[in-house]
CSV table of C-alpha atoms in Angstrom, one decimal:
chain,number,residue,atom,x,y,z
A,1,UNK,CA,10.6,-0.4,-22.3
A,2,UNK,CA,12.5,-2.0,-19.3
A,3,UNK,CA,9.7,-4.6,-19.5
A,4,UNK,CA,10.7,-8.1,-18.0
A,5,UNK,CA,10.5,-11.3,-20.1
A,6,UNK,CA,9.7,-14.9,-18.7
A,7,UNK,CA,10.8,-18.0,-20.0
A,8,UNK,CA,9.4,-20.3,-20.5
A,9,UNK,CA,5.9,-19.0,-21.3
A,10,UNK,CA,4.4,-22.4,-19.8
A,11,UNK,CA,5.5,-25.2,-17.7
A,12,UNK,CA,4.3,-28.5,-17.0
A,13,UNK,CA,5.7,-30.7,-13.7
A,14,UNK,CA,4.6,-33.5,-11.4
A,15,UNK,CA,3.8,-32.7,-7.8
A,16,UNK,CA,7.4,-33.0,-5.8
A,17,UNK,CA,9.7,-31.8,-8.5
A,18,UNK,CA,11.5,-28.4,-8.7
A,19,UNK,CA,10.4,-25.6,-11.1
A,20,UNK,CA,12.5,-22.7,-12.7
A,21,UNK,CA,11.4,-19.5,-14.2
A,22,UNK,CA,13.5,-17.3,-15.6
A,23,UNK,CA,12.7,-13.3,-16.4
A,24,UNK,CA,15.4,-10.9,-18.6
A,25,UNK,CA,15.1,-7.1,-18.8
A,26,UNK,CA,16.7,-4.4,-20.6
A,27,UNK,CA,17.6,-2.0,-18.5
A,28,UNK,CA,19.1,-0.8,-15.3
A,29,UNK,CA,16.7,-1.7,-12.3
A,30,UNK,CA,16.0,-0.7,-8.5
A,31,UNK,CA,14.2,-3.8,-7.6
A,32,UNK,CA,12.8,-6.8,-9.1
A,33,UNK,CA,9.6,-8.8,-8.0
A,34,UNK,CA,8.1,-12.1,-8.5
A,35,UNK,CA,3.9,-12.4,-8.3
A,36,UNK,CA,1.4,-15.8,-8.5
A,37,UNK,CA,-1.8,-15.1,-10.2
A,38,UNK,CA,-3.9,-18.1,-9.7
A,39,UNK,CA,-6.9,-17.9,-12.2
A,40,UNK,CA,-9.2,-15.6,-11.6
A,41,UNK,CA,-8.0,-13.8,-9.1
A,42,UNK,CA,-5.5,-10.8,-8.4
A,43,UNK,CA,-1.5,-11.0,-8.4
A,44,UNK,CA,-0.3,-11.8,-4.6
A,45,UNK,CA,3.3,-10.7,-4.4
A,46,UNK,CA,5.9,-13.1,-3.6
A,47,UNK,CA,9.3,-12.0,-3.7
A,48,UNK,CA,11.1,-8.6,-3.8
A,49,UNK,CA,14.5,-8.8,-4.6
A,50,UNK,CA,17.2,-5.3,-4.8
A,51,UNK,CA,19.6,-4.5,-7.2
A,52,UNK,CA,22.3,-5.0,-4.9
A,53,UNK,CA,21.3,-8.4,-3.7
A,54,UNK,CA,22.3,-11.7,-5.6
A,55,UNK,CA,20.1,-14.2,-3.8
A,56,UNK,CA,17.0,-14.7,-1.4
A,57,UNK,CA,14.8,-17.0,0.0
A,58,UNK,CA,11.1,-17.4,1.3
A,59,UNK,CA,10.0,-20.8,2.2
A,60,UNK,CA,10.1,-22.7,-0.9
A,61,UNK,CA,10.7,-20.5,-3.4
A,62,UNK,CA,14.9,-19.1,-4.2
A,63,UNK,CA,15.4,-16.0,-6.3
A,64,UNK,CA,18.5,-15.0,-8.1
A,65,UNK,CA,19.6,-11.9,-9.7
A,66,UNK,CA,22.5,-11.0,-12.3
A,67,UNK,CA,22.6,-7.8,-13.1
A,68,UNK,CA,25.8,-8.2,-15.3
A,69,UNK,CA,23.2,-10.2,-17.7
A,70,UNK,CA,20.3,-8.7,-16.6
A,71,UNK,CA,17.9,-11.6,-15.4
A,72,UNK,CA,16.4,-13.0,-12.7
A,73,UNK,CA,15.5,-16.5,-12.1
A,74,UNK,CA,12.5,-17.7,-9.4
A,75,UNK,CA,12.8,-21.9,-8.5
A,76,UNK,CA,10.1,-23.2,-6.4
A,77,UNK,CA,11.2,-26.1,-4.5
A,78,UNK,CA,9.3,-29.5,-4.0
A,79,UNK,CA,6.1,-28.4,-6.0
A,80,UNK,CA,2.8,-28.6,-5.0
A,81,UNK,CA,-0.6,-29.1,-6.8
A,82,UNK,CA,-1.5,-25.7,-5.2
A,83,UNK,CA,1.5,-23.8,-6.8
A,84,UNK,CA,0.0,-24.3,-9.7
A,85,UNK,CA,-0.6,-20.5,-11.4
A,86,UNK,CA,0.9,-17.8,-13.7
A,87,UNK,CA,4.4,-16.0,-12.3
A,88,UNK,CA,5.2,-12.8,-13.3
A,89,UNK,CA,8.6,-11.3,-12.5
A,90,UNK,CA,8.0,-7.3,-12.6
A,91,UNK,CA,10.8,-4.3,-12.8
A,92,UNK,CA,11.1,-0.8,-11.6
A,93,UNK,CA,14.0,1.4,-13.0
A,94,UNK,CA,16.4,3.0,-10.7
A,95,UNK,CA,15.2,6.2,-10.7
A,96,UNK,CA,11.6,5.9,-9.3
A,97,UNK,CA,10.2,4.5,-12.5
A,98,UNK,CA,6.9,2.6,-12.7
A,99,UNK,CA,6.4,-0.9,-11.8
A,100,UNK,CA,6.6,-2.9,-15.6
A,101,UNK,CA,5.4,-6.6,-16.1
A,102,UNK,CA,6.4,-8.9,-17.4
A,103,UNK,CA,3.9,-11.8,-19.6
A,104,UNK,CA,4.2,-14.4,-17.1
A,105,UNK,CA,5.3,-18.0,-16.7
A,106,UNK,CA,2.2,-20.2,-16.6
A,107,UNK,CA,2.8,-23.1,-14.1
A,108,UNK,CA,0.8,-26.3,-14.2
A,109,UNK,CA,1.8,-28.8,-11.4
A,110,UNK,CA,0.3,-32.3,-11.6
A,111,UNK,CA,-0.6,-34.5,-8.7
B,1,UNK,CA,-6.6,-5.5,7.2
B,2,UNK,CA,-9.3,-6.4,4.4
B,3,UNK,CA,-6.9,-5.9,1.7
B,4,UNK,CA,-7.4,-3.6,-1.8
B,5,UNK,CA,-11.3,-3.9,-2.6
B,6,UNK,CA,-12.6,-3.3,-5.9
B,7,UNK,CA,-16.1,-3.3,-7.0
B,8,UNK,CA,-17.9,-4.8,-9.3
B,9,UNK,CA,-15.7,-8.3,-9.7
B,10,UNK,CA,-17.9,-8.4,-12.9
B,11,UNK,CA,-19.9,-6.5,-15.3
B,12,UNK,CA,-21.7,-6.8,-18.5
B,13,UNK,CA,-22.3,-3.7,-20.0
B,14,UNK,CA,-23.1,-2.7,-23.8
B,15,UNK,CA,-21.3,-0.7,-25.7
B,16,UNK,CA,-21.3,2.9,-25.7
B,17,UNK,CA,-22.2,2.9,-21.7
B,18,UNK,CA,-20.7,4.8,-19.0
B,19,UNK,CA,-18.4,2.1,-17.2
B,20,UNK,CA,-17.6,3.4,-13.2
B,21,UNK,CA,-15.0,1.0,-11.7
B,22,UNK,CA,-14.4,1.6,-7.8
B,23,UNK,CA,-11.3,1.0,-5.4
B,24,UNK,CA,-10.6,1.1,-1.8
B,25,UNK,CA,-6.7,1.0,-1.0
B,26,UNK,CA,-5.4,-0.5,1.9
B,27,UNK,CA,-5.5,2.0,4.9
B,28,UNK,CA,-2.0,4.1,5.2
B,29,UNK,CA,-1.5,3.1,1.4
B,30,UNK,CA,0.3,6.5,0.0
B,31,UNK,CA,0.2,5.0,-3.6
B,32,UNK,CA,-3.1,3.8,-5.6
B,33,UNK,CA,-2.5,2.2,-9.5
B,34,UNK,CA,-4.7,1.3,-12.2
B,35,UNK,CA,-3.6,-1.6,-14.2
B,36,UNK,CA,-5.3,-3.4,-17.0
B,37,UNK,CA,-4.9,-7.1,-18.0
B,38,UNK,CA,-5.6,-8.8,-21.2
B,39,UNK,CA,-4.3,-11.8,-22.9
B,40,UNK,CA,-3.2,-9.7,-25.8
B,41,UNK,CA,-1.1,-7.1,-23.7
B,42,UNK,CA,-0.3,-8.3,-20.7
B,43,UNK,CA,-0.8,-6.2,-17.8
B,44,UNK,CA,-0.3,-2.8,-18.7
B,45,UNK,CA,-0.2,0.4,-15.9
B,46,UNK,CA,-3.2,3.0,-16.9
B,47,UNK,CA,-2.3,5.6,-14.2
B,48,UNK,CA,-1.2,6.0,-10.9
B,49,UNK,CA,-1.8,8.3,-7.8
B,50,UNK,CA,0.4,9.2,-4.7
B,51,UNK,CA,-1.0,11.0,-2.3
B,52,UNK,CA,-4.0,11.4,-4.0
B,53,UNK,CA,-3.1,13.0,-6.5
B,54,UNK,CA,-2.4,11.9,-10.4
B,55,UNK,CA,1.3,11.3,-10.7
B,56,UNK,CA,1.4,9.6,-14.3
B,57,UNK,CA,-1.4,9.1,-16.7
B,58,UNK,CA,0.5,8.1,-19.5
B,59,UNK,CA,-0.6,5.0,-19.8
B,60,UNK,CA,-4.0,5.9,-20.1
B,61,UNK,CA,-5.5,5.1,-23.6
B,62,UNK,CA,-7.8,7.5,-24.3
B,63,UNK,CA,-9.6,10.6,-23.5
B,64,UNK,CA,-12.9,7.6,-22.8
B,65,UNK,CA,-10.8,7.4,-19.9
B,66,UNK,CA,-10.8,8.9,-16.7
B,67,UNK,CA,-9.1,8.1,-13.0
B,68,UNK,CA,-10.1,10.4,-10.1
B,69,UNK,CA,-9.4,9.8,-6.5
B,70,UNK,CA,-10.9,12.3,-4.4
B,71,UNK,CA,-9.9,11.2,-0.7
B,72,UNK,CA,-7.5,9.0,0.7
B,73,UNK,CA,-9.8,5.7,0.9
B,74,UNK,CA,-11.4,5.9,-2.8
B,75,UNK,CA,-10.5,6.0,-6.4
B,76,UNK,CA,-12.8,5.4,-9.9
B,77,UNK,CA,-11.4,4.2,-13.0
B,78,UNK,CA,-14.5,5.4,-15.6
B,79,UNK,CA,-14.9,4.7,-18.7
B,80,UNK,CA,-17.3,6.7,-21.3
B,81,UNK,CA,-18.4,5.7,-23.7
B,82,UNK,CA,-17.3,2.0,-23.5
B,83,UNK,CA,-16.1,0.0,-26.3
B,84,UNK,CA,-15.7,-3.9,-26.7
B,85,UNK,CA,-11.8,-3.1,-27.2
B,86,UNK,CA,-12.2,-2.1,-23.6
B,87,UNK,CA,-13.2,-5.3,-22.4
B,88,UNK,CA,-10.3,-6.6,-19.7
B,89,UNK,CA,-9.5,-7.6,-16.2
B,90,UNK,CA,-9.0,-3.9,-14.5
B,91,UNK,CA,-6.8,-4.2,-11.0
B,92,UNK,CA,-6.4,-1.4,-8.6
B,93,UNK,CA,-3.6,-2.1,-6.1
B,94,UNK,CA,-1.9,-0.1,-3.3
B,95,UNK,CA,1.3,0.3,-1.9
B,96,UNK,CA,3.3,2.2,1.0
B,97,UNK,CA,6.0,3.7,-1.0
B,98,UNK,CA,5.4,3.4,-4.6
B,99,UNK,CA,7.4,1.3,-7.1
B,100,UNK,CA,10.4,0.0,-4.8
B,101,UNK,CA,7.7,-2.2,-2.9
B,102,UNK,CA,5.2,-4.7,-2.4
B,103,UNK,CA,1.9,-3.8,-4.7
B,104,UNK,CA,-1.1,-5.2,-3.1
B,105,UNK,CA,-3.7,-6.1,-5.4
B,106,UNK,CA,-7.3,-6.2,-5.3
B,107,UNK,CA,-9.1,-9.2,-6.7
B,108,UNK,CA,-9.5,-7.1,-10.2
B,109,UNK,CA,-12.7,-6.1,-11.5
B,110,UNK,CA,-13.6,-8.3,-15.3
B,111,UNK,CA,-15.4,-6.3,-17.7
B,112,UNK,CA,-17.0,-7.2,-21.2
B,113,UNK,CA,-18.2,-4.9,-23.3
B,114,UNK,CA,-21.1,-6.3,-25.8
């Protein structure tokens, strides 16, 4: 399985500080996305980022990608109560393969 | 648009009952999928549909299973007989092109089986 794997598995921080997460994988990948669950509610996706692409950006959130080590990190800048929620990074294999999860990254931001 | 709508967000059901989970996919969605959440296994892909039709039911755990979709703008995800193992958040989701872009979600529907 190709499935990605966050660290860390939770994550404490105070309103206003930066937050990493970081997602590894096994094998060679198309694409690689980020999702927010916040409880109790379906995954919104945040980020799509391709295998030939290093680095992106949306608003406050940065997402890198080595594929010589095979991971994939997603920082969220200047935190926010509201960002508090479980991140999953998610990987699809370059030749049309399904859409793996990965645990999640469980985010608690405190005012 | 409304989004991916899933019905019902909750049910209570005891075991050994039918369990009929419904989805509507985002309009001009080719792609439907079936995932299943649980604390113990993450979220796991049951089956998935382009076009319609079943493209990968592998991760499908059982014959109690079953996924139709039988038009564009509807899909079921039934279970029979049910089983407290089967007790899980169930998502349908939706997407224009499959795997190599956005996956809308619907808001999942929770299921317990007593």
């Amino acid at each position: 399985s190709q499935q990605g794997e966050e660290d860390p598995q939770a994550l404490s921080i105070q309103e206003g500080e930066n937050a990493t997460m970081n997602c590894s994988y096994k094998t060679s990948i198309n694409n690689l996305q980020w999702y927010r669950q916040n409880s109790g509610r379906g995954l919104v996706h945040l980020i799509l980022i391709r295998s030939n692409e290093r680095e992106k950006h949306s608003g406050r959130l940065r997402v890198t990608l080595d594929t010589s080590k095979k991971s994939s990190s997603l920082l969220i800048t200047a935190s926010r109560a509201a960002d508090t929620a479980s991140y999953f990074c998610a990987t699809a294999d370059n030749q049309g393969g399904k859409l793996i999860f990965g645990q999640g990254t469980e985010l608690s931001v405190k005012p | 648009d409304a989004g991916v709508i899933q019905s019902p967000r909750h049910e209570v059901t005891e075991m050994g009952q039918e369990v009929t989970l419904r989805c509507k996919p985002i309009s001009g969605h080719d792609y439907l999928f079936w995932y299943r959440q649980t604390m113990m296994r993450g979220l796991e892909l049951l089956i998935y549909f382009n076009n319609n039709v079943p493209i990968d039911d592998s991760g499908m755990p059982e014959d109690r299973f079953s996924a139709k979709m039988p038009n564009a703008s509807f899909s079921t995800l039934k279970i029979q007989p049910s089983e407290p193992r089967d007790s899980a958040v169930y998502f349908c989701a939706s997407s224009l092109t499959g795997f190599g872009n956005t996956i809308y979600f619907g808001e999942g529907s929770w299921l317990t089986v007593v």
